[in-house]
Amino acid sequence: MNLFRRVLSALSPALLLFLTPACAAKEAAVPAAVVKARPALWKIVDKDTTIYLFGTIHILPPGIDWYNGPVAKAFESSDTLVTEILEPTDPETQARIAKVALADPPRNLREALPADVRKKYEAALASMQLPVSAFDANDPWYAAVALSTLPILKDGFGTMNGAEAQLVSRANGKKHLALETAEQQLGLFDSLPQATQVTYLNEVLDSFPDVRKEILQMVEAWKTGKADDLAKLMNEEESDPLLMKVLLVDRNKAWARWIEQRLKQPGTVFIAVGAGHLAGKDSVQKQLAVDGVKTKRMR
């Protein structure tokens, strides 16, 4: 599994930006020609409930017009928006989130890395004009998140260009619910064994030189509605079954159960989650199908 791609799907955009070091927190404003996109959309219907499933790329370059056609129509007809989490805004929650990223018990990150991983890690930090000690107090998973997002944020990509931020800004009084909490999402990473976190970091480092190329491949598959191609890009090269289980499979099962419960209530719901969750053999739709819930591709 390519873990650079997976981290961009596993964490919500609000957390990706919140966890990004201050040196890259300001997203670059890059003028761009507008490109029309046709991302995939699915629908689940029963006698009194409609649920739309929309897969997103959490961090996008500027200039992609995806809010059109069936997606815009579906969203505007919905009374409820559901995203992965609600953006953490209160100081207490933000403080808890920041604390999760610290190693507990305290230890030096670089000293815990194998020599070959440490060499790649320090070279990656140096290439970003960051001190090699930048994340010494943090867990390996946090360093992996930072190194997955820093290069593309500096290159003009941004969470504010992403679908979630735009949908929230267009919600206009719609009810806004979440499938997870910020603490739950971060707990996915923080609960991983140290060895697994180091594996995670190492694979992110191996992908580091090709970050821009890889995210552009993801964006191209997403904006042209090629869900299966996107799933292959985001979920391929599975190197650690535990990571796949924790970051993808278990969450898809939980979200499918949430959808099944929501179908018992009337209304129209628009669910926007990372696109990697809505394609492939372990997708939310596949989990729903196990229980006989059918989804229909709308675009």
PDB file of C-alpha atoms in Angstrom:
ATOM      1  CA  MET A   1       0.000   0.000   0.000  1.00  0.00           C
ATOM      2  CA  ASN A   2       1.396   3.379  -0.946  1.00  0.00           C
ATOM      3  CA  LEU A   3       1.295   5.144   2.394  1.00  0.00           C
ATOM      4  CA  PHE A   4       1.760   8.649   1.058  1.00  0.00           C
ATOM      5  CA  ARG A   5      -1.507   8.213  -0.808  1.00  0.00           C
ATOM      6  CA  ARG A   6      -3.153   6.491   2.133  1.00  0.00           C
ATOM      7  CA  VAL A   7      -2.385   9.311   4.601  1.00  0.00           C
ATOM      8  CA  LEU A   8      -4.089  11.792   2.274  1.00  0.00           C
ATOM      9  CA  SER A   9      -7.188   9.629   2.411  1.00  0.00           C
ATOM     10  CA  ALA A  10      -7.021   8.547   6.048  1.00  0.00           C
ATOM     11  CA  LEU A  11      -7.044  11.991   7.673  1.00  0.00           C
ATOM     12  CA  SER A  12      -9.712  14.618   7.160  1.00  0.00           C
ATOM     13  CA  PRO A  13      -8.584  17.900   5.543  1.00  0.00           C
ATOM     14  CA  ALA A  14      -9.176  19.792   8.789  1.00  0.00           C
ATOM     15  CA  LEU A  15      -6.736  17.535  10.619  1.00  0.00           C
ATOM     16  CA  LEU A  16      -4.221  17.505   7.776  1.00  0.00           C
ATOM     17  CA  LEU A  17      -3.989  21.285   7.944  1.00  0.00           C
ATOM     18  CA  PHE A  18      -4.121  21.396  11.744  1.00  0.00           C
ATOM     19  CA  LEU A  19      -1.225  18.928  11.998  1.00  0.00           C
ATOM     20  CA  THR A  20       0.884  20.670   9.384  1.00  0.00           C
ATOM     21  CA  PRO A  21       3.839  22.581  10.862  1.00  0.00           C
ATOM     22  CA  ALA A  22       3.493  26.346  10.902  1.00  0.00           C
ATOM     23  CA  CYS A  23       6.076  26.772   8.152  1.00  0.00           C
ATOM     24  CA  ALA A  24       3.526  25.436   5.648  1.00  0.00           C
ATOM     25  CA  ALA A  25       0.234  26.345   7.296  1.00  0.00           C
ATOM     26  CA  LYS A  26      -0.321  29.247   4.918  1.00  0.00           C
ATOM     27  CA  GLU A  27      -1.539  27.756   1.675  1.00  0.00           C
ATOM     28  CA  ALA A  28      -0.175  29.357  -1.450  1.00  0.00           C
ATOM     29  CA  ALA A  29      -2.544  31.279  -3.714  1.00  0.00           C
ATOM     30  CA  VAL A  30      -1.629  30.084  -7.200  1.00  0.00           C
ATOM     31  CA  PRO A  31      -3.600  31.406 -10.189  1.00  0.00           C
ATOM     32  CA  ALA A  32      -4.839  28.568 -12.376  1.00  0.00           C
ATOM     33  CA  ALA A  33      -7.022  28.028 -15.406  1.00  0.00           C
ATOM     34  CA  VAL A  34     -10.334  26.454 -14.431  1.00  0.00           C
ATOM     35  CA  VAL A  35     -10.679  22.783 -15.371  1.00  0.00           C
ATOM     36  CA  LYS A  36     -14.071  21.060 -15.388  1.00  0.00           C
ATOM     37  CA  ALA A  37     -14.174  17.846 -13.378  1.00  0.00           C
ATOM     38  CA  ARG A  38     -16.648  14.963 -13.308  1.00  0.00           C
ATOM     39  CA  PRO A  39     -15.937  13.085 -10.058  1.00  0.00           C
ATOM     40  CA  ALA A  40     -17.888   9.946  -9.210  1.00  0.00           C
ATOM     41  CA  LEU A  41     -21.159   9.973  -7.273  1.00  0.00           C
ATOM     42  CA  TRP A  42     -23.307   7.125  -5.932  1.00  0.00           C
ATOM     43  CA  LYS A  43     -26.831   6.958  -4.513  1.00  0.00           C
ATOM     44  CA  ILE A  44     -28.665   4.716  -2.044  1.00  0.00           C
ATOM     45  CA  VAL A  45     -32.456   4.910  -1.967  1.00  0.00           C
ATOM     46  CA  ASP A  46     -35.276   3.369   0.022  1.00  0.00           C
ATOM     47  CA  LYS A  47     -38.922   4.389   0.341  1.00  0.00           C
ATOM     48  CA  ASP A  48     -38.269   7.610   2.282  1.00  0.00           C
ATOM     49  CA  THR A  49     -34.483   8.107   2.392  1.00  0.00           C
ATOM     50  CA  THR A  50     -31.861   9.096  -0.174  1.00  0.00           C
ATOM     51  CA  ILE A  51     -28.155   8.954   0.656  1.00  0.00           C
ATOM     52  CA  TYR A  52     -25.495  10.218  -1.755  1.00  0.00           C
ATOM     53  CA  LEU A  53     -21.894   9.008  -1.532  1.00  0.00           C
ATOM     54  CA  PHE A  54     -19.278  11.419  -2.861  1.00  0.00           C
ATOM     55  CA  GLY A  55     -15.570  10.627  -2.797  1.00  0.00           C
ATOM     56  CA  THR A  56     -13.165  13.511  -2.289  1.00  0.00           C
ATOM     57  CA  ILE A  57      -9.488  14.314  -2.577  1.00  0.00           C
ATOM     58  CA  HIS A  58      -8.691  16.148   0.643  1.00  0.00           C
ATOM     59  CA  ILE A  59      -5.965  18.376  -0.820  1.00  0.00           C
ATOM     60  CA  LEU A  60      -6.419  19.787  -4.331  1.00  0.00           C
ATOM     61  CA  PRO A  61      -4.648  22.280  -6.576  1.00  0.00           C
ATOM     62  CA  PRO A  62      -6.593  25.448  -7.407  1.00  0.00           C
ATOM     63  CA  GLY A  63      -8.722  25.743 -10.509  1.00  0.00           C
ATOM     64  CA  ILE A  64     -10.774  22.516 -10.469  1.00  0.00           C
ATOM     65  CA  ASP A  65     -14.514  23.037 -10.977  1.00  0.00           C
ATOM     66  CA  TRP A  66     -16.094  19.860  -9.605  1.00  0.00           C
ATOM     67  CA  TYR A  67     -19.290  21.412  -8.181  1.00  0.00           C
ATOM     68  CA  ASN A  68     -21.519  20.899 -11.191  1.00  0.00           C
ATOM     69  CA  GLY A  69     -24.062  18.545 -12.740  1.00  0.00           C
ATOM     70  CA  PRO A  70     -25.298  15.616 -10.626  1.00  0.00           C
ATOM     71  CA  VAL A  71     -23.001  16.476  -7.696  1.00  0.00           C
ATOM     72  CA  ALA A  72     -24.352  20.016  -7.326  1.00  0.00           C
ATOM     73  CA  LYS A  73     -27.929  18.837  -7.818  1.00  0.00           C
ATOM     74  CA  ALA A  74     -27.533  16.078  -5.217  1.00  0.00           C
ATOM     75  CA  PHE A  75     -25.979  18.396  -2.653  1.00  0.00           C
ATOM     76  CA  GLU A  76     -28.559  21.123  -3.110  1.00  0.00           C
ATOM     77  CA  SER A  77     -31.375  18.606  -2.644  1.00  0.00           C
ATOM     78  CA  SER A  78     -29.888  17.286   0.608  1.00  0.00           C
ATOM     79  CA  ASP A  79     -30.917  18.401   4.076  1.00  0.00           C
ATOM     80  CA  THR A  80     -27.843  16.921   5.794  1.00  0.00           C
ATOM     81  CA  LEU A  81     -24.107  17.008   5.039  1.00  0.00           C
ATOM     82  CA  VAL A  82     -21.962  14.256   6.542  1.00  0.00           C
ATOM     83  CA  THR A  83     -18.160  14.471   6.542  1.00  0.00           C
ATOM     84  CA  GLU A  84     -15.488  12.401   8.244  1.00  0.00           C
ATOM     85  CA  ILE A  85     -15.146  14.792  11.190  1.00  0.00           C
ATOM     86  CA  LEU A  86     -16.281  18.227  12.300  1.00  0.00           C
ATOM     87  CA  GLU A  87     -13.454  20.731  12.236  1.00  0.00           C
ATOM     88  CA  PRO A  88     -11.960  21.081  15.732  1.00  0.00           C
ATOM     89  CA  THR A  89     -12.313  24.736  16.708  1.00  0.00           C
ATOM     90  CA  ASP A  90     -12.398  24.900  20.511  1.00  0.00           C
ATOM     91  CA  PRO A  91      -9.030  25.335  22.273  1.00  0.00           C
ATOM     92  CA  GLU A  92      -9.521  22.285  24.504  1.00  0.00           C
ATOM     93  CA  THR A  93      -9.969  19.931  21.546  1.00  0.00           C
ATOM     94  CA  GLN A  94      -7.070  21.501  19.686  1.00  0.00           C
ATOM     95  CA  ALA A  95      -4.848  21.044  22.739  1.00  0.00           C
ATOM     96  CA  ARG A  96      -5.813  17.364  22.992  1.00  0.00           C
ATOM     97  CA  ILE A  97      -5.056  16.858  19.317  1.00  0.00           C
ATOM     98  CA  ALA A  98      -1.645  18.502  19.631  1.00  0.00           C
ATOM     99  CA  LYS A  99      -0.839  16.307  22.630  1.00  0.00           C
ATOM    100  CA  VAL A 100      -1.654  13.105  20.735  1.00  0.00           C
ATOM    101  CA  ALA A 101       1.173  13.818  18.288  1.00  0.00           C
ATOM    102  CA  LEU A 102       3.778  13.837  21.079  1.00  0.00           C
ATOM    103  CA  ALA A 103       5.624  10.630  21.866  1.00  0.00           C
ATOM    104  CA  ASP A 104       4.380   9.051  25.085  1.00  0.00           C
ATOM    105  CA  PRO A 105       6.511   8.159  26.958  1.00  0.00           C
ATOM    106  CA  PRO A 106       8.850  10.913  25.710  1.00  0.00           C
ATOM    107  CA  ARG A 107      11.611   9.701  23.390  1.00  0.00           C
ATOM    108  CA  ASN A 108      13.709  11.069  20.545  1.00  0.00           C
ATOM    109  CA  LEU A 109      12.214  10.118  17.196  1.00  0.00           C
ATOM    110  CA  ARG A 110      15.454  10.070  15.217  1.00  0.00           C
ATOM    111  CA  GLU A 111      17.242   7.978  17.810  1.00  0.00           C
ATOM    112  CA  ALA A 112      14.486   5.362  17.526  1.00  0.00           C
ATOM    113  CA  LEU A 113      14.822   5.030  13.745  1.00  0.00           C
ATOM    114  CA  PRO A 114      16.992   2.421  12.011  1.00  0.00           C
ATOM    115  CA  ALA A 115      20.103   3.992  10.494  1.00  0.00           C
ATOM    116  CA  ASP A 116      18.910   3.730   6.888  1.00  0.00           C
ATOM    117  CA  VAL A 117      15.509   5.238   7.696  1.00  0.00           C
ATOM    118  CA  ARG A 118      17.091   8.013   9.747  1.00  0.00           C
ATOM    119  CA  LYS A 119      19.355   8.942   6.829  1.00  0.00           C
ATOM    120  CA  LYS A 120      16.400   9.259   4.429  1.00  0.00           C
ATOM    121  CA  TYR A 121      14.368  11.083   7.072  1.00  0.00           C
ATOM    122  CA  GLU A 122      17.011  13.727   7.757  1.00  0.00           C
ATOM    123  CA  ALA A 123      17.573  14.224   4.018  1.00  0.00           C
ATOM    124  CA  ALA A 124      13.836  14.798   3.497  1.00  0.00           C
ATOM    125  CA  LEU A 125      13.715  17.387   6.286  1.00  0.00           C
ATOM    126  CA  ALA A 126      16.774  19.160   4.899  1.00  0.00           C
ATOM    127  CA  SER A 127      15.180  19.308   1.438  1.00  0.00           C
ATOM    128  CA  MET A 128      12.253  21.169   3.022  1.00  0.00           C
ATOM    129  CA  GLN A 129      14.584  23.613   4.820  1.00  0.00           C
ATOM    130  CA  LEU A 130      13.517  22.153   8.163  1.00  0.00           C
ATOM    131  CA  PRO A 131      15.901  21.379  11.031  1.00  0.00           C
ATOM    132  CA  VAL A 132      16.556  17.646  11.390  1.00  0.00           C
ATOM    133  CA  SER A 133      15.272  17.950  14.967  1.00  0.00           C
ATOM    134  CA  ALA A 134      11.886  19.335  13.820  1.00  0.00           C
ATOM    135  CA  PHE A 135       9.846  16.309  14.956  1.00  0.00           C
ATOM    136  CA  ASP A 136      12.165  14.780  17.547  1.00  0.00           C
ATOM    137  CA  ALA A 137       9.438  14.977  20.215  1.00  0.00           C
ATOM    138  CA  ASN A 138       6.781  13.385  18.012  1.00  0.00           C
ATOM    139  CA  ASP A 139       5.696   9.883  17.087  1.00  0.00           C
ATOM    140  CA  PRO A 140       6.743   8.449  13.692  1.00  0.00           C
ATOM    141  CA  TRP A 141       3.168   8.635  12.387  1.00  0.00           C
ATOM    142  CA  TYR A 142       3.122  12.401  12.899  1.00  0.00           C
ATOM    143  CA  ALA A 143       6.359  12.847  10.975  1.00  0.00           C
ATOM    144  CA  ALA A 144       4.836  10.746   8.188  1.00  0.00           C
ATOM    145  CA  VAL A 145       1.745  12.979   8.070  1.00  0.00           C
ATOM    146  CA  ALA A 146       3.858  16.136   7.994  1.00  0.00           C
ATOM    147  CA  LEU A 147       6.132  14.843   5.248  1.00  0.00           C
ATOM    148  CA  SER A 148       3.111  13.751   3.203  1.00  0.00           C
ATOM    149  CA  THR A 149       1.545  17.205   3.241  1.00  0.00           C
ATOM    150  CA  LEU A 150       4.358  19.768   3.464  1.00  0.00           C
ATOM    151  CA  PRO A 151       5.652  19.458  -0.119  1.00  0.00           C
ATOM    152  CA  ILE A 152       2.264  19.781  -1.792  1.00  0.00           C
ATOM    153  CA  LEU A 153       1.068  22.618   0.450  1.00  0.00           C
ATOM    154  CA  LYS A 154       4.208  24.517  -0.477  1.00  0.00           C
ATOM    155  CA  ASP A 155       3.453  23.734  -4.124  1.00  0.00           C
ATOM    156  CA  GLY A 156       0.061  25.449  -4.160  1.00  0.00           C
ATOM    157  CA  PHE A 157      -2.226  22.560  -3.245  1.00  0.00           C
ATOM    158  CA  GLY A 158      -4.571  23.239  -0.360  1.00  0.00           C
ATOM    159  CA  THR A 159      -7.303  21.859   1.857  1.00  0.00           C
ATOM    160  CA  MET A 160      -9.388  24.961   1.152  1.00  0.00           C
ATOM    161  CA  ASN A 161      -9.482  23.868  -2.494  1.00  0.00           C
ATOM    162  CA  GLY A 162     -10.723  20.456  -1.409  1.00  0.00           C
ATOM    163  CA  ALA A 163     -14.328  19.354  -1.727  1.00  0.00           C
ATOM    164  CA  GLU A 164     -15.060  19.187   2.011  1.00  0.00           C
ATOM    165  CA  ALA A 165     -14.201  22.812   2.675  1.00  0.00           C
ATOM    166  CA  GLN A 166     -16.259  23.962  -0.295  1.00  0.00           C
ATOM    167  CA  LEU A 167     -19.228  21.821   0.684  1.00  0.00           C
ATOM    168  CA  VAL A 168     -19.177  23.146   4.244  1.00  0.00           C
ATOM    169  CA  SER A 169     -19.096  26.714   2.920  1.00  0.00           C
ATOM    170  CA  ARG A 170     -22.128  25.947   0.725  1.00  0.00           C
ATOM    171  CA  ALA A 171     -24.091  24.138   3.435  1.00  0.00           C
ATOM    172  CA  ASN A 172     -26.402  27.135   4.043  1.00  0.00           C
ATOM    173  CA  GLY A 173     -28.052  25.870   7.184  1.00  0.00           C
ATOM    174  CA  LYS A 174     -27.955  22.172   6.375  1.00  0.00           C
ATOM    175  CA  LYS A 175     -27.404  19.881   9.332  1.00  0.00           C
ATOM    176  CA  HIS A 176     -23.711  18.897   9.493  1.00  0.00           C
ATOM    177  CA  LEU A 177     -22.837  15.524  11.018  1.00  0.00           C
ATOM    178  CA  ALA A 178     -19.635  13.492  11.222  1.00  0.00           C
ATOM    179  CA  LEU A 179     -18.760   9.810  10.987  1.00  0.00           C
ATOM    180  CA  GLU A 180     -15.829  10.127  13.402  1.00  0.00           C
ATOM    181  CA  THR A 181     -14.288  12.546  15.878  1.00  0.00           C
ATOM    182  CA  ALA A 182     -10.900  14.191  15.523  1.00  0.00           C
ATOM    183  CA  GLU A 183      -9.631  12.149  18.458  1.00  0.00           C
ATOM    184  CA  GLN A 184     -10.830   8.935  16.828  1.00  0.00           C
ATOM    185  CA  GLN A 185      -9.042   9.714  13.581  1.00  0.00           C
ATOM    186  CA  LEU A 186      -5.768  10.536  15.278  1.00  0.00           C
ATOM    187  CA  GLY A 187      -6.175   7.512  17.518  1.00  0.00           C
ATOM    188  CA  LEU A 188      -6.029   5.323  14.410  1.00  0.00           C
ATOM    189  CA  PHE A 189      -2.424   6.363  13.978  1.00  0.00           C
ATOM    190  CA  ASP A 190      -1.453   6.769  17.604  1.00  0.00           C
ATOM    191  CA  SER A 191      -2.611   3.248  18.474  1.00  0.00           C
ATOM    192  CA  LEU A 192      -0.370   1.642  15.855  1.00  0.00           C
ATOM    193  CA  PRO A 193       2.620  -0.299  17.211  1.00  0.00           C
ATOM    194  CA  GLN A 194       5.884   1.626  17.053  1.00  0.00           C
ATOM    195  CA  ALA A 195       7.321  -0.764  14.449  1.00  0.00           C
ATOM    196  CA  THR A 196       4.294  -0.240  12.217  1.00  0.00           C
ATOM    197  CA  GLN A 197       4.612   3.534  12.550  1.00  0.00           C
ATOM    198  CA  VAL A 198       8.257   3.313  11.481  1.00  0.00           C
ATOM    199  CA  THR A 199       7.213   1.217   8.474  1.00  0.00           C
ATOM    200  CA  TYR A 200       4.643   3.898   7.685  1.00  0.00           C
ATOM    201  CA  LEU A 201       7.250   6.654   7.886  1.00  0.00           C
ATOM    202  CA  ASN A 202       9.752   4.683   5.812  1.00  0.00           C
ATOM    203  CA  GLU A 203       7.282   4.157   2.976  1.00  0.00           C
ATOM    204  CA  VAL A 204       6.318   7.824   3.009  1.00  0.00           C
ATOM    205  CA  LEU A 205      10.019   8.647   2.745  1.00  0.00           C
ATOM    206  CA  ASP A 206      10.401   6.287  -0.217  1.00  0.00           C
ATOM    207  CA  SER A 207       7.558   8.143  -1.971  1.00  0.00           C
ATOM    208  CA  PHE A 208       8.800  11.586  -0.941  1.00  0.00           C
ATOM    209  CA  PRO A 209      10.637  12.461  -4.205  1.00  0.00           C
ATOM    210  CA  ASP A 210       7.507  11.690  -6.238  1.00  0.00           C
ATOM    211  CA  VAL A 211       4.897  13.423  -4.067  1.00  0.00           C
ATOM    212  CA  ARG A 212       3.732  15.879  -6.719  1.00  0.00           C
ATOM    213  CA  LYS A 213       3.607  13.236  -9.452  1.00  0.00           C
ATOM    214  CA  GLU A 214       1.606  10.859  -7.280  1.00  0.00           C
ATOM    215  CA  ILE A 215      -0.991  13.347  -6.125  1.00  0.00           C
ATOM    216  CA  LEU A 216      -1.456  14.603  -9.687  1.00  0.00           C
ATOM    217  CA  GLN A 217      -2.191  11.005 -10.733  1.00  0.00           C
ATOM    218  CA  MET A 218      -4.771  10.792  -7.956  1.00  0.00           C
ATOM    219  CA  VAL A 219      -6.355  14.105  -8.925  1.00  0.00           C
ATOM    220  CA  GLU A 220      -6.562  13.094 -12.591  1.00  0.00           C
ATOM    221  CA  ALA A 221      -8.317   9.813 -11.772  1.00  0.00           C
ATOM    222  CA  TRP A 222     -10.670  11.614  -9.371  1.00  0.00           C
ATOM    223  CA  LYS A 223     -11.668  14.481 -11.643  1.00  0.00           C
ATOM    224  CA  THR A 224     -12.416  12.093 -14.537  1.00  0.00           C
ATOM    225  CA  GLY A 225     -14.538   9.810 -12.348  1.00  0.00           C
ATOM    226  CA  LYS A 226     -12.250   6.784 -12.684  1.00  0.00           C
ATOM    227  CA  ALA A 227     -13.014   5.352  -9.265  1.00  0.00           C
ATOM    228  CA  ASP A 228     -11.350   1.974  -9.827  1.00  0.00           C
ATOM    229  CA  ASP A 229      -8.154   3.614 -11.081  1.00  0.00           C
ATOM    230  CA  LEU A 230      -8.155   5.866  -8.034  1.00  0.00           C
ATOM    231  CA  ALA A 231      -8.628   2.896  -5.718  1.00  0.00           C
ATOM    232  CA  LYS A 232      -5.629   1.170  -7.285  1.00  0.00           C
ATOM    233  CA  LEU A 233      -3.510   4.281  -6.859  1.00  0.00           C
ATOM    234  CA  MET A 234      -4.523   4.831  -3.229  1.00  0.00           C
ATOM    235  CA  ASN A 235      -4.743   1.258  -1.978  1.00  0.00           C
ATOM    236  CA  GLU A 236      -2.131  -0.575  -4.026  1.00  0.00           C
ATOM    237  CA  GLU A 237       1.150  -2.021  -2.758  1.00  0.00           C
ATOM    238  CA  GLU A 238      -0.277  -3.267   0.521  1.00  0.00           C
ATOM    239  CA  SER A 239       2.814  -3.831   2.643  1.00  0.00           C
ATOM    240  CA  ASP A 240       1.256  -4.046   6.089  1.00  0.00           C
ATOM    241  CA  PRO A 241      -2.134  -5.748   6.570  1.00  0.00           C
ATOM    242  CA  LEU A 242      -2.579  -4.031   9.941  1.00  0.00           C
ATOM    243  CA  LEU A 243      -2.366  -0.586   8.360  1.00  0.00           C
ATOM    244  CA  MET A 244      -4.851  -1.559   5.678  1.00  0.00           C
ATOM    245  CA  LYS A 245      -7.222  -2.953   8.295  1.00  0.00           C
ATOM    246  CA  VAL A 246      -7.003   0.033  10.649  1.00  0.00           C
ATOM    247  CA  LEU A 247      -6.985   2.870   8.126  1.00  0.00           C
ATOM    248  CA  LEU A 248      -9.368   1.470   5.525  1.00  0.00           C
ATOM    249  CA  VAL A 249     -11.271  -1.774   6.097  1.00  0.00           C
ATOM    250  CA  ASP A 250     -12.478  -1.290   9.682  1.00  0.00           C
ATOM    251  CA  ARG A 251     -13.552   2.275   8.994  1.00  0.00           C
ATOM    252  CA  ASN A 252     -15.438   1.313   5.842  1.00  0.00           C
ATOM    253  CA  LYS A 253     -17.316  -1.336   7.809  1.00  0.00           C
ATOM    254  CA  ALA A 254     -18.196   1.167  10.530  1.00  0.00           C
ATOM    255  CA  TRP A 255     -19.360   3.747   7.994  1.00  0.00           C
ATOM    256  CA  ALA A 256     -21.500   1.149   6.227  1.00  0.00           C
ATOM    257  CA  ARG A 257     -23.205   0.362   9.547  1.00  0.00           C
ATOM    258  CA  TRP A 258     -23.797   4.098  10.070  1.00  0.00           C
ATOM    259  CA  ILE A 259     -25.425   4.349   6.645  1.00  0.00           C
ATOM    260  CA  GLU A 260     -27.631   1.337   7.330  1.00  0.00           C
ATOM    261  CA  GLN A 261     -28.869   2.935  10.542  1.00  0.00           C
ATOM    262  CA  ARG A 262     -29.435   6.279   8.791  1.00  0.00           C
ATOM    263  CA  LEU A 263     -31.615   4.580   6.183  1.00  0.00           C
ATOM    264  CA  LYS A 264     -34.122   3.968   8.969  1.00  0.00           C
ATOM    265  CA  GLN A 265     -34.781   7.733   9.116  1.00  0.00           C
ATOM    266  CA  PRO A 266     -36.398   9.790   6.331  1.00  0.00           C
ATOM    267  CA  GLY A 267     -34.488  12.548   4.567  1.00  0.00           C
ATOM    268  CA  THR A 268     -31.781  13.253   2.008  1.00  0.00           C
ATOM    269  CA  VAL A 269     -28.144  12.956   3.083  1.00  0.00           C
ATOM    270  CA  PHE A 270     -24.932  13.887   1.250  1.00  0.00           C
ATOM    271  CA  ILE A 271     -21.883  11.983   2.530  1.00  0.00           C
ATOM    272  CA  ALA A 272     -18.444  13.287   1.497  1.00  0.00           C
ATOM    273  CA  VAL A 273     -15.447  11.130   2.456  1.00  0.00           C
ATOM    274  CA  GLY A 274     -12.018  10.348   1.049  1.00  0.00           C
ATOM    275  CA  ALA A 275     -12.377   8.796  -2.404  1.00  0.00           C
ATOM    276  CA  GLY A 276     -10.219   5.810  -1.490  1.00  0.00           C
ATOM    277  CA  HIS A 277     -13.042   4.608   0.751  1.00  0.00           C
ATOM    278  CA  LEU A 278     -15.558   4.424  -2.108  1.00  0.00           C
ATOM    279  CA  ALA A 279     -13.794   2.099  -4.564  1.00  0.00           C
ATOM    280  CA  GLY A 280     -11.985  -1.205  -4.520  1.00  0.00           C
ATOM    281  CA  LYS A 281     -12.677  -4.586  -2.964  1.00  0.00           C
ATOM    282  CA  ASP A 282     -13.089  -3.228   0.582  1.00  0.00           C
ATOM    283  CA  SER A 283     -15.108  -0.114  -0.277  1.00  0.00           C
ATOM    284  CA  VAL A 284     -18.047   1.188   1.707  1.00  0.00           C
ATOM    285  CA  GLN A 285     -20.313   0.045  -1.130  1.00  0.00           C
ATOM    286  CA  LYS A 286     -18.935  -3.506  -0.921  1.00  0.00           C
ATOM    287  CA  GLN A 287     -19.523  -3.528   2.840  1.00  0.00           C
ATOM    288  CA  LEU A 288     -23.104  -2.351   2.282  1.00  0.00           C
ATOM    289  CA  ALA A 289     -23.660  -5.046  -0.342  1.00  0.00           C
ATOM    290  CA  VAL A 290     -22.830  -7.728   2.225  1.00  0.00           C
ATOM    291  CA  ASP A 291     -25.992  -6.658   4.067  1.00  0.00           C
ATOM    292  CA  GLY A 292     -28.042  -6.362   0.899  1.00  0.00           C
ATOM    293  CA  VAL A 293     -27.905  -2.563   0.583  1.00  0.00           C
ATOM    294  CA  LYS A 294     -27.568  -1.559  -3.074  1.00  0.00           C
ATOM    295  CA  THR A 295     -25.750   1.511  -4.359  1.00  0.00           C
ATOM    296  CA  LYS A 296     -26.199   3.033  -7.810  1.00  0.00           C
ATOM    297  CA  ARG A 297     -23.524   4.993  -9.653  1.00  0.00           C
ATOM    298  CA  MET A 298     -24.931   8.386 -10.695  1.00  0.00           C
ATOM    299  CA  ARG A 299     -21.822   9.667 -12.465  1.00  0.00           C
TER     300      ARG A 299
END
